[in-house]
Coordinates of C-alpha atoms (C1' of nucleotides) in Angstrom, one line a residue:
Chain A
X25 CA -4.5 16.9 -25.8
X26 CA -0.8 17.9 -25.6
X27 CA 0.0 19.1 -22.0
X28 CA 1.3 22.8 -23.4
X29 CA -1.8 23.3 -24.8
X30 CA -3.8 22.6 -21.5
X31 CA -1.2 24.7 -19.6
X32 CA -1.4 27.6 -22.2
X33 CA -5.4 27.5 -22.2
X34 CA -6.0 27.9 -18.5
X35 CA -3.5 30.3 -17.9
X36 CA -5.7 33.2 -19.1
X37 CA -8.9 31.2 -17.3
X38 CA -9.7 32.4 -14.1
X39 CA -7.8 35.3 -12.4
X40 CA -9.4 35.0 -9.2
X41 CA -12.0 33.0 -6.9
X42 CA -14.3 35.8 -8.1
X43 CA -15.2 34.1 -11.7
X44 CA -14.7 30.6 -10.4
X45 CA -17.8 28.6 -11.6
X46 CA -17.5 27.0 -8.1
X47 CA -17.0 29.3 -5.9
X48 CA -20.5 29.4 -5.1
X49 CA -20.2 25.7 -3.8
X50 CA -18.5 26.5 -0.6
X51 CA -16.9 30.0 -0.4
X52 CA -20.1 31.9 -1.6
X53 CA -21.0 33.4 1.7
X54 CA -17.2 34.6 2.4
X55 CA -17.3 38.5 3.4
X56 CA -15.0 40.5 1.3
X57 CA -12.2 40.6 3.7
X58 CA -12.4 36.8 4.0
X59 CA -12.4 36.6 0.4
X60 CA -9.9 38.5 -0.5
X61 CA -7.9 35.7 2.3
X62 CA -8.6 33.1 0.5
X63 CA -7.8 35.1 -2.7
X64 CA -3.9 36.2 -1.4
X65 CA -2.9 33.1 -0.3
X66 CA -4.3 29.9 -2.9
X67 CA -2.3 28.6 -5.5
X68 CA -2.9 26.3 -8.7
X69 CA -1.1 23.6 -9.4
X70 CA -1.2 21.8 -12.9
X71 CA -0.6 18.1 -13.2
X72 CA 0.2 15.9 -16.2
X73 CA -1.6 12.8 -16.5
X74 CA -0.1 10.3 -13.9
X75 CA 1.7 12.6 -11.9
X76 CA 0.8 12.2 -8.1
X77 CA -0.6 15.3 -6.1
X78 CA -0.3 13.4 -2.9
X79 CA 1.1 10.7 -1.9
X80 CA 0.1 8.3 1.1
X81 CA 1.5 10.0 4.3
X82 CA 2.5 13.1 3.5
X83 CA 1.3 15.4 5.6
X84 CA -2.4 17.2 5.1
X85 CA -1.7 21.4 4.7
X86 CA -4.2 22.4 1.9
X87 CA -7.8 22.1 1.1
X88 CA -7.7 21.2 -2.6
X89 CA -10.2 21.8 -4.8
X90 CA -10.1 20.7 -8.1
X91 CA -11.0 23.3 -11.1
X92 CA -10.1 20.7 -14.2
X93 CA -9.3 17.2 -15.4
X94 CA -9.8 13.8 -13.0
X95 CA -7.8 12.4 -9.8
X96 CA -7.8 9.3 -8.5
X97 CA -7.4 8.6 -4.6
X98 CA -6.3 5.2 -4.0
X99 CA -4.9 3.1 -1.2
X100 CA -1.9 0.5 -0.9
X101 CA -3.0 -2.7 -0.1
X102 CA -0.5 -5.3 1.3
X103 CA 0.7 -7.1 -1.2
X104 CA 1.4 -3.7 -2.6
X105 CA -1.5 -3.5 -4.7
X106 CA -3.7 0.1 -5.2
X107 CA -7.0 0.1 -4.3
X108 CA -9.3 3.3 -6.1
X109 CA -11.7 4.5 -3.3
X110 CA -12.9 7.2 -5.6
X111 CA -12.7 9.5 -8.9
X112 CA -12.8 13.1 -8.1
X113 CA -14.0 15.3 -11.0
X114 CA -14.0 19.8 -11.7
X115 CA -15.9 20.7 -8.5
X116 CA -15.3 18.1 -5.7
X117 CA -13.7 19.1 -3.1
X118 CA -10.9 16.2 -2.8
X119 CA -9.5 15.7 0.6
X120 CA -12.6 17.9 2.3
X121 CA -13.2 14.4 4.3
X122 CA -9.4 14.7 5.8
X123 CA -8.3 18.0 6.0
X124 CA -9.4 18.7 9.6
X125 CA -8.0 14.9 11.3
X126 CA -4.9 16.3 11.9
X127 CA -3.0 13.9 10.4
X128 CA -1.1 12.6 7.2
X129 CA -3.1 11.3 4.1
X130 CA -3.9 8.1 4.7
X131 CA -4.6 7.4 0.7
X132 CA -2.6 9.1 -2.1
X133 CA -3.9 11.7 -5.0
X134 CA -3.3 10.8 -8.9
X135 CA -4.2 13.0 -11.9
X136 CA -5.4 10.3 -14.0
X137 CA -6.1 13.7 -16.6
X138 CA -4.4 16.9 -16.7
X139 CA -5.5 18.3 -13.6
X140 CA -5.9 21.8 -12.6
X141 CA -5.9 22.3 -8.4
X142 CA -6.6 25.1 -6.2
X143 CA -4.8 25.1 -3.0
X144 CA -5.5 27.1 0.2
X145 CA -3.6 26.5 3.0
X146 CA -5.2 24.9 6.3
X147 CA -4.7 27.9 8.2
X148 CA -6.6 30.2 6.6
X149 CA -9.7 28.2 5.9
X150 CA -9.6 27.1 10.1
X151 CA -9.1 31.1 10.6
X152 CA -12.4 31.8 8.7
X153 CA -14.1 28.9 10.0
X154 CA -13.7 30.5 13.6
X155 CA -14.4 33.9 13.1
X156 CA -17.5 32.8 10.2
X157 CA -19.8 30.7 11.8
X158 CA -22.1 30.7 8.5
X159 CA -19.3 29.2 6.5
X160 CA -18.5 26.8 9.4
X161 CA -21.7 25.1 8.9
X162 CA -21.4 24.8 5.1
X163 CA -18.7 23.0 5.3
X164 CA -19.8 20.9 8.4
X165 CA -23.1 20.2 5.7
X166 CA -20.5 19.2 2.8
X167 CA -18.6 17.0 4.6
X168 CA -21.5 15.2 5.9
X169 CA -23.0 14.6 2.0
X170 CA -19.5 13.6 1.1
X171 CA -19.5 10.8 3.6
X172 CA -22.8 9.8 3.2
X173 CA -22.5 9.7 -0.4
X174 CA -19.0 7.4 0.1
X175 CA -20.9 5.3 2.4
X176 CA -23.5 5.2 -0.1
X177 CA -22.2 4.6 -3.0
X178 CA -19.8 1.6 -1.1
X179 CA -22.5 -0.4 0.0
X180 CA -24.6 -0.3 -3.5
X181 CA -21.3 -1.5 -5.3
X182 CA -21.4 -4.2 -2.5
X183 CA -24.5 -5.7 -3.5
X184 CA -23.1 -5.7 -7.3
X185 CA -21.3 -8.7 -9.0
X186 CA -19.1 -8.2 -12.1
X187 CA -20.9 -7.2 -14.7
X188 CA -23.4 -4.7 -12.6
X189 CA -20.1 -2.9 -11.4
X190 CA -18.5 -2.3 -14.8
X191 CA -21.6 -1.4 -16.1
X192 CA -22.4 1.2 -13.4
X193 CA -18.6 2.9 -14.2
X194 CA -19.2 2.8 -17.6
X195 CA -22.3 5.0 -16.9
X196 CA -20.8 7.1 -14.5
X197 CA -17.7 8.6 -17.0
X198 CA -20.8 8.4 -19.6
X199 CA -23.3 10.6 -17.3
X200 CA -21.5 12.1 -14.7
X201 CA -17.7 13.2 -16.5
X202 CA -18.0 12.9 -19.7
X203 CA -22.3 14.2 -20.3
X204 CA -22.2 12.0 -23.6
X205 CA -22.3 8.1 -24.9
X206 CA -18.9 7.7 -26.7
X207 CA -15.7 9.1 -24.2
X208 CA -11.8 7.9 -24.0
X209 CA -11.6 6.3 -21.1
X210 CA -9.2 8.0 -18.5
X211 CA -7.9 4.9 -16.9
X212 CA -6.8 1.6 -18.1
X213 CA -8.4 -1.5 -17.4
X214 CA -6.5 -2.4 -14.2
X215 CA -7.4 0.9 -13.1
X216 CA -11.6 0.3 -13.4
X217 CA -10.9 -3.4 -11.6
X218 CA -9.1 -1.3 -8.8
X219 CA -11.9 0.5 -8.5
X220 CA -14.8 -2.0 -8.5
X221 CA -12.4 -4.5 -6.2
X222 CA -12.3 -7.0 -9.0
X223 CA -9.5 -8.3 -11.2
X224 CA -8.0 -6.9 -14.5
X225 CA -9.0 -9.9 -16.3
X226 CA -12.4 -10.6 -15.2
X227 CA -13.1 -6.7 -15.4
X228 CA -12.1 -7.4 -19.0
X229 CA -14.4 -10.1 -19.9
X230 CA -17.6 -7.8 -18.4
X231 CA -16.3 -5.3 -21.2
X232 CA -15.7 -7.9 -23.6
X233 CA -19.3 -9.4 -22.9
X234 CA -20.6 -6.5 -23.2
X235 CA -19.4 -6.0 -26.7
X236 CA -20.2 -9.3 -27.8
X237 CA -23.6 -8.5 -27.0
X238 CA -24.0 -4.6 -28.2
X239 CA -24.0 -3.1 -25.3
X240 CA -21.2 -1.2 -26.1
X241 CA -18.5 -0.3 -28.5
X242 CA -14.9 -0.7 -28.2
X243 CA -12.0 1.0 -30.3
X244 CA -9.0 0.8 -27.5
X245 CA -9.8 3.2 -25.1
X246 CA -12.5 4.8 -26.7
X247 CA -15.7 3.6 -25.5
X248 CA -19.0 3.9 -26.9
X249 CA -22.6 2.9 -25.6
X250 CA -25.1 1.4 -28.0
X251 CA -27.6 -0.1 -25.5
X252 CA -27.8 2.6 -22.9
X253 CA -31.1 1.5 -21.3
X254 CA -30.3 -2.5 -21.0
X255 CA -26.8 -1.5 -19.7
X256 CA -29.0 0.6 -16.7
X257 CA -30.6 -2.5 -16.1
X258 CA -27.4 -4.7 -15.5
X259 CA -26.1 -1.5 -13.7
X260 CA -29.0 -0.8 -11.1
X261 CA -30.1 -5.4 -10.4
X262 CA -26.8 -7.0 -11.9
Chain B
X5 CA -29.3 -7.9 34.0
X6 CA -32.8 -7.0 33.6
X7 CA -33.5 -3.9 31.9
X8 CA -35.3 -2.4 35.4
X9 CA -32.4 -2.7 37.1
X10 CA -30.5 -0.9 34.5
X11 CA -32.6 1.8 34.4
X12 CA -32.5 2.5 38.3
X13 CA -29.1 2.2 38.3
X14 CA -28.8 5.1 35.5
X15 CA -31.1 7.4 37.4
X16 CA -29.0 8.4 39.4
X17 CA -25.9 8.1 38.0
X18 CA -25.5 11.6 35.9
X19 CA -26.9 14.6 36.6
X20 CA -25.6 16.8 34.2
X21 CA -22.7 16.6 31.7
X22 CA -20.2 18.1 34.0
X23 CA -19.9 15.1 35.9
X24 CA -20.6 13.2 31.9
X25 CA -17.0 11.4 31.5
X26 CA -17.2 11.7 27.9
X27 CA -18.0 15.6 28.7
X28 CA -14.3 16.5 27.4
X29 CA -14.4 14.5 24.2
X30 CA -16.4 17.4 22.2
X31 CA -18.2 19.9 24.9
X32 CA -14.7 20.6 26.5
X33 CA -14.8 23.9 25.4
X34 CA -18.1 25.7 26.0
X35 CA -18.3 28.4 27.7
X36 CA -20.5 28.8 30.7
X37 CA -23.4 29.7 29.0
X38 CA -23.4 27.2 26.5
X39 CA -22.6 24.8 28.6
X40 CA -25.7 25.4 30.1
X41 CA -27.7 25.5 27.0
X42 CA -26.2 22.0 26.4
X43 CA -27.6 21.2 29.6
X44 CA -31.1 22.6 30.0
X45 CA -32.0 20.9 26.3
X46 CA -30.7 17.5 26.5
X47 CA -32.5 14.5 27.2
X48 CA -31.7 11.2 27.8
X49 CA -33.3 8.3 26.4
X50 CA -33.1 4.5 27.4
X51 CA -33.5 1.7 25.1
X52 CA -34.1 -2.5 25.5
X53 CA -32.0 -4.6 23.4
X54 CA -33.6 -4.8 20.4
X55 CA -35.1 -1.5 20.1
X56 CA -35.0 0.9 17.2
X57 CA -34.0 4.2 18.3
X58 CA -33.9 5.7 14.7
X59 CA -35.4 4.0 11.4
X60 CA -34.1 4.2 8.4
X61 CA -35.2 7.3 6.4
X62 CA -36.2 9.1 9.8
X63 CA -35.8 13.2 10.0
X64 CA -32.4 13.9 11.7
X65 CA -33.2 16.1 14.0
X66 CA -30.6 15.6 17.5
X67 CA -27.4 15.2 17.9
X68 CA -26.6 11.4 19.7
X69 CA -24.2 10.4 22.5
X70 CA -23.8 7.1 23.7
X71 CA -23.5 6.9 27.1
X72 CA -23.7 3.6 28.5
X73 CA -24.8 0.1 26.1
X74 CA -24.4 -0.8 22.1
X75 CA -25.8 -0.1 19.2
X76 CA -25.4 -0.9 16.0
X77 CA -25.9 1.1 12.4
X78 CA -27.5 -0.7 9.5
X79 CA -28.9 -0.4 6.0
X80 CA -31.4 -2.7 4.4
X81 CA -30.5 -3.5 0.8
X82 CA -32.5 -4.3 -2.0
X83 CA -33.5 -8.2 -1.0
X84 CA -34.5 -7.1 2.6
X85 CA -31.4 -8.2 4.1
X86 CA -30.1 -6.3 7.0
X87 CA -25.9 -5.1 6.8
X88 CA -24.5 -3.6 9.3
X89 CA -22.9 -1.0 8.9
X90 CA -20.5 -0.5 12.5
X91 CA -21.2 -0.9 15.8
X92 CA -20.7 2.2 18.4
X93 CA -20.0 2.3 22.0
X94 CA -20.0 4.3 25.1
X95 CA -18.6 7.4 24.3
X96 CA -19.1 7.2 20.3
X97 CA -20.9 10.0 18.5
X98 CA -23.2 8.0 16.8
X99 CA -24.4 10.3 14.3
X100 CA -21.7 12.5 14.0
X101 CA -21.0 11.8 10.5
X102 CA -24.6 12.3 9.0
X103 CA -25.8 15.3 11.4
X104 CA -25.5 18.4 9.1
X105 CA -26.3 16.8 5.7
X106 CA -29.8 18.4 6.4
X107 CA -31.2 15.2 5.1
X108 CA -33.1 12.2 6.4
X109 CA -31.2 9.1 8.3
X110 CA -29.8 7.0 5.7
X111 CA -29.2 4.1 8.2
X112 CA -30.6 2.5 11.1
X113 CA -29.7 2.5 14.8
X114 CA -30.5 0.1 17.0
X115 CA -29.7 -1.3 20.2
X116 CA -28.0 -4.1 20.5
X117 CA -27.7 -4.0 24.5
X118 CA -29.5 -2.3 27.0
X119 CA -28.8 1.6 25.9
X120 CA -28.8 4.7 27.2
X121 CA -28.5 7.7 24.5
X122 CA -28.1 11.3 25.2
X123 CA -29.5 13.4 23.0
X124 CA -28.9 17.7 22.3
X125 CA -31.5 19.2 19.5
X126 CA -29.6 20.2 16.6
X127 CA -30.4 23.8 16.8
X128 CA -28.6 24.0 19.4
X129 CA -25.5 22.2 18.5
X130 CA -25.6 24.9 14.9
X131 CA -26.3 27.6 17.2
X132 CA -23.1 27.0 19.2
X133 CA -21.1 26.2 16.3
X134 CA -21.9 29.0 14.5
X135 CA -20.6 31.3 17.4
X136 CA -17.6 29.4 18.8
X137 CA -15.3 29.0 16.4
X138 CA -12.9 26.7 18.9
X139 CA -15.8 24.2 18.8
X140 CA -16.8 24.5 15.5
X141 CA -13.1 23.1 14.5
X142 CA -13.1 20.4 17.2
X143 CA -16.6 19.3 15.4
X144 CA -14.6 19.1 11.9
X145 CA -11.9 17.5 14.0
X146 CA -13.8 14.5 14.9
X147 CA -15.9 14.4 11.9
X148 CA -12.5 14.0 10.3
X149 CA -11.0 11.5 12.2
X150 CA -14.8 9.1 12.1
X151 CA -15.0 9.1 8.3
X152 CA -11.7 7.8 8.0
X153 CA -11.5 5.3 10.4
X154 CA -14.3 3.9 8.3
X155 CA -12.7 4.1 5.2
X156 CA -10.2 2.6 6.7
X157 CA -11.7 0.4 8.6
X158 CA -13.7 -1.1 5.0
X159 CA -10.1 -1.2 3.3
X160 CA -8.8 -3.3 5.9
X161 CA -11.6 -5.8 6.0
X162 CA -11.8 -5.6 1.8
X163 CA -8.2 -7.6 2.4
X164 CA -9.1 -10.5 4.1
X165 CA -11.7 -13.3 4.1
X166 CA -14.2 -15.6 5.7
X167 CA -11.4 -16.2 9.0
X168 CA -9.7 -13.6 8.8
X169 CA -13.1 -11.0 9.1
X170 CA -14.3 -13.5 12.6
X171 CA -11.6 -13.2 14.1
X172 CA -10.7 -9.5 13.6
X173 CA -14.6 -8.8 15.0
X174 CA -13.7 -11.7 18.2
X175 CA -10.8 -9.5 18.9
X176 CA -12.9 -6.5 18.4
X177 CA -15.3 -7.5 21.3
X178 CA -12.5 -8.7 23.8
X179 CA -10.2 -6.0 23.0
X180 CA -12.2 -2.3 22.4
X181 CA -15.8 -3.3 24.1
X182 CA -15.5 -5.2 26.9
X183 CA -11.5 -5.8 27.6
X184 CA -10.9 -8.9 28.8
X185 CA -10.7 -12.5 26.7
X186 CA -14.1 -13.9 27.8
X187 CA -17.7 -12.1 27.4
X188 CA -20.7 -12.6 25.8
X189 CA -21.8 -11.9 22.7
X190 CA -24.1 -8.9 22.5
X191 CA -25.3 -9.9 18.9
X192 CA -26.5 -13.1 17.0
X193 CA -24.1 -15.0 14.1
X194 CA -26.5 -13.7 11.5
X195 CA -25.5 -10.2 12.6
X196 CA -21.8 -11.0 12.6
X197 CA -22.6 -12.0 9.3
X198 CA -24.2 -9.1 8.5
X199 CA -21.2 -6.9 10.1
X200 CA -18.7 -9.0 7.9
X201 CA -20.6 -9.6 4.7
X202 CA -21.0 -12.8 4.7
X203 CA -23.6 -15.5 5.3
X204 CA -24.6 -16.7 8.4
X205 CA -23.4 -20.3 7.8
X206 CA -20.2 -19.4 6.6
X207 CA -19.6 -17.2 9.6
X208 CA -20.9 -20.0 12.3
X209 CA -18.2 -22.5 9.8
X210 CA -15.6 -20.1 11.1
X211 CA -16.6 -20.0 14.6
X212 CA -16.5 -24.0 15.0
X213 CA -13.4 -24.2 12.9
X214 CA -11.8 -22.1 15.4
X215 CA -13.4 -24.2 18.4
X216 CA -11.9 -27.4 17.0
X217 CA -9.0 -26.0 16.5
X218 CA -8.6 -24.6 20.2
X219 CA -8.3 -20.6 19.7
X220 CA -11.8 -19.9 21.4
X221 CA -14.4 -21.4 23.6
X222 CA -17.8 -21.3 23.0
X223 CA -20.9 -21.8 25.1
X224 CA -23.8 -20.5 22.8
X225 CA -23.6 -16.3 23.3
X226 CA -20.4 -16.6 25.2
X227 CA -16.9 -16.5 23.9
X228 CA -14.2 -17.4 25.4
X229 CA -10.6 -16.7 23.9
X230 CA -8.3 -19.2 24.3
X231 CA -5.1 -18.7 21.8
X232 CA -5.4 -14.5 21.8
X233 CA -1.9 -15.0 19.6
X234 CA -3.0 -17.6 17.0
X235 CA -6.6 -15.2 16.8
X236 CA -4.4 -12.4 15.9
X237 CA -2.2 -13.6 13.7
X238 CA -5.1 -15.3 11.4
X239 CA -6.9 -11.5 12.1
X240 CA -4.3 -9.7 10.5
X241 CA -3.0 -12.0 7.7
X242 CA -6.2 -14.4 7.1
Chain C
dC9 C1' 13.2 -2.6 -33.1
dG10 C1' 12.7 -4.4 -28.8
dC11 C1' 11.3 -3.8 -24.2
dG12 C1' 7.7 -3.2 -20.8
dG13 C1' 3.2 -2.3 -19.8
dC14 C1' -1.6 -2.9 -21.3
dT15 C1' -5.0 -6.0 -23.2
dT16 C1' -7.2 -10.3 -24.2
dT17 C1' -8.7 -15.2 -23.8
dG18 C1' -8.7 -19.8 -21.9
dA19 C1' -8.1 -23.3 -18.2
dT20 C1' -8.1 -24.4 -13.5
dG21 C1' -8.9 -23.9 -8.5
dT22 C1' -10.7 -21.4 -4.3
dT23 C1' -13.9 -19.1 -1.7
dC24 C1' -18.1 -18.3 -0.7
dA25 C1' -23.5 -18.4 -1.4
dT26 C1' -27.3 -21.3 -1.6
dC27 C1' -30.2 -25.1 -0.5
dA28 C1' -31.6 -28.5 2.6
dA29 C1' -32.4 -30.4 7.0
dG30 C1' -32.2 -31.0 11.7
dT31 C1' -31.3 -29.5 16.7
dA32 C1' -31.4 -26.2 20.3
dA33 C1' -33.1 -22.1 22.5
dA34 C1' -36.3 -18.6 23.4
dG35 C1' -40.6 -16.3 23.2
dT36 C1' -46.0 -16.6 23.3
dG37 C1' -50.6 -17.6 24.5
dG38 C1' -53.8 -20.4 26.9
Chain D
dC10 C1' -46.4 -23.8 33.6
dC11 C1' -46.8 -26.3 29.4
dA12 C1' -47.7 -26.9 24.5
dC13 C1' -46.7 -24.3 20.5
dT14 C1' -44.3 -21.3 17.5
dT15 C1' -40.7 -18.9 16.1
dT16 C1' -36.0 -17.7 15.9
dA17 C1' -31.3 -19.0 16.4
dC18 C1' -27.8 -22.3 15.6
dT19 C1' -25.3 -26.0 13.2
dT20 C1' -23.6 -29.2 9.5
dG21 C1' -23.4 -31.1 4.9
dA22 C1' -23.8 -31.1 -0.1
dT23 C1' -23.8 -28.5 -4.4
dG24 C1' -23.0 -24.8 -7.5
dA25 C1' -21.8 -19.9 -8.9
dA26 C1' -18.7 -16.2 -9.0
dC27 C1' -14.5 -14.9 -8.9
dA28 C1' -9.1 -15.2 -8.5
dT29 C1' -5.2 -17.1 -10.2
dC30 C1' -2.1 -18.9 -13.6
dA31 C1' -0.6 -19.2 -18.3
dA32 C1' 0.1 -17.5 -22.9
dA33 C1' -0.1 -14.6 -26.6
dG34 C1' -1.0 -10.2 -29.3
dC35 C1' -0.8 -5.2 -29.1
dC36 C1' 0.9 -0.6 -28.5
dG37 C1' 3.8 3.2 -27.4
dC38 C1' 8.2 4.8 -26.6
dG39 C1' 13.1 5.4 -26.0

DNA sequence: CGCGGCTTTGATGTTCATCAAGTAAAGTGG
DNA sequence: CCACTTTACTTGATGAACATCAAAGCCGCG
């Protein structure tokens, strides 16, 4: 999809925090005059594929919240390789795990779609979360499932090899983004072995495997699942 | 020291967290009368090396402070082996990062030295957050700054191998627990193993590597670092 | 139309896990 | 307190999983 296009279809979306499908998530117990705070001050920001939100360092001022499309946040390694930690998708709340340290980012934020965000600046969440104790504990409850789910999710992928951790991405665009069996892949190849801590070229070969044996269907970046249930095997014990 | 001793040495040690030296790091701001609720509900538990003090899957239910000791958080993965997943000490918040997720413990705890815990009920602790909004922030301030030492902590590890990982966790020891170059090891080689993801033979191959080659000194459970330069050099690049 | 980045496959080498086997240390019960 | 059992520690040999290097085709884009 053409990037005018995305810009000219949300731009009659959502007038206010009111009709946001997620507003229940985390701001649902806001009092009108808190509301109407959060309301005045947000902004959205659109983002072309590839185009970085945040970069490593810059200083933390907003909550983000992202409405539509897919980030990455990724780190720098020392040889100057990225690392993904993790895919964000409509809903999460992307740097909720940060925003109160204080400090710069210590990863950077990539569209790896065109990406609508919400910003609200720091202030006026920390001013509600002192005077609402309610909403305080909300987001107290969120950041703890974020980092358990992180935590999670980082030490299943550890007792994965290969072909167990391209298979468990290929299910989660399938199940979790996407909510069908045949999707264009977001990110290249390099980007899915930065993600599962393995190398372009052996992440390759899992895909390439996998085709050879019908797991799944290839036509560039358009990927299609044939053998759902054996690939949830390799996924959950390979 | 025989754990007797350590226990009559702690009773009479604190009274009450005003004297507590780690009082400032999060209860610095109560007011009287939550101070006092702090107070009159917290209890203090001791714990042997060895002991559990929460399983895994257990009902989250108190707030923890470490006081005096070391424990360690761990998961069990699918083939019954133990990883671990960091190891906290005096004056950590051990739970911090999992308290309001209203869920069960996803990890273990365990001491790995004679332990002495603090603990406030979690009622409490929501009570006071919901109506001091100066403590509710230096909550999210902390919670902030834990999760990302841990992400950061895993990236940093992710980039080196077998050496590299012993010798980061020898400087650990000698450097953030017990400052100074020779001490004893409060934890077996399978659990550095476990700590590092590796096997226990590869990790005891990097301890006598570094024996022969003159950077520590070992004597079964104690350490001794000889070449603190050499050790750091391999800890950072290796 | 040609350049750079993405994709793919093959060959080779490194790092680490696994298996095996033995010694040392630390609990345990009579 | 000693025999017995278990757990921790250690080294070597072998193989599996993965990284690295190399080379070539593909695709989009200025």
């Amino acid at each position: 999809m053409l990037f005018k296009y995305f810009r000219m279809r949300i731009k009659n979306d959502i007038k206010n925090c009111k009709t946001c499908v997620y507003r229940q998530m985390l701001f649902g117990n806001l009092n009108d005059f808190e509301y109407k705070l959060v309301n005045d001050v947000r902004t959205e920001s659109l983002y072309k594929r590839g185009e970085v939100i945040k970069r490593e360092n810059e200083k933390v001022d907003s909550f983000l919240y992202l409405r539509k499309g897919l980030v990455k946040l990724y780190k720098t390694d020392k040889w100057g390789k990225e690392q993904i930690l993790s895919i964000n998708k409509p809903g999460d709340f992307v740097n909720l795990l940060t925003i109160f340290s204080k400090a710069n980012y210590k990863y950077g934020i990539e569209a790896v779609e065109d990406t609508l965000v919400c910003n609200v600046e720091l202030e006026v969440l920390e001013h509600i979360i002192s005077t609402n104790g309610d909403f305080a504990m909300r987001v107290l409850n969120r950041m703890s499932n974020i980092s358990e789910e992180i935590i999670e999710n980082r030490f299943e992928q550890g007792q994965k090899q290969l072909k167990g951790r391209v298979a468990t991405i290929l299910l989660y665009f399938a199940d979790d983004i996407y909510h069908k069996n045949t999707f264009n892949l977001p990110i290249t190849r390099r980007e899915i072995g930065e993600l599962i801590t393995m190398t372009t070229e052996n992440t390759i070969r899992a895909f390439s495997e996998f085709k050879r044996d019908g797991l799944i269907n290839i036509q560039n970046r358009t990927i299609s699942i044939q053998d759902y249930e054996r690939l949830k095997t390799i996924a959950k014990s390979g």
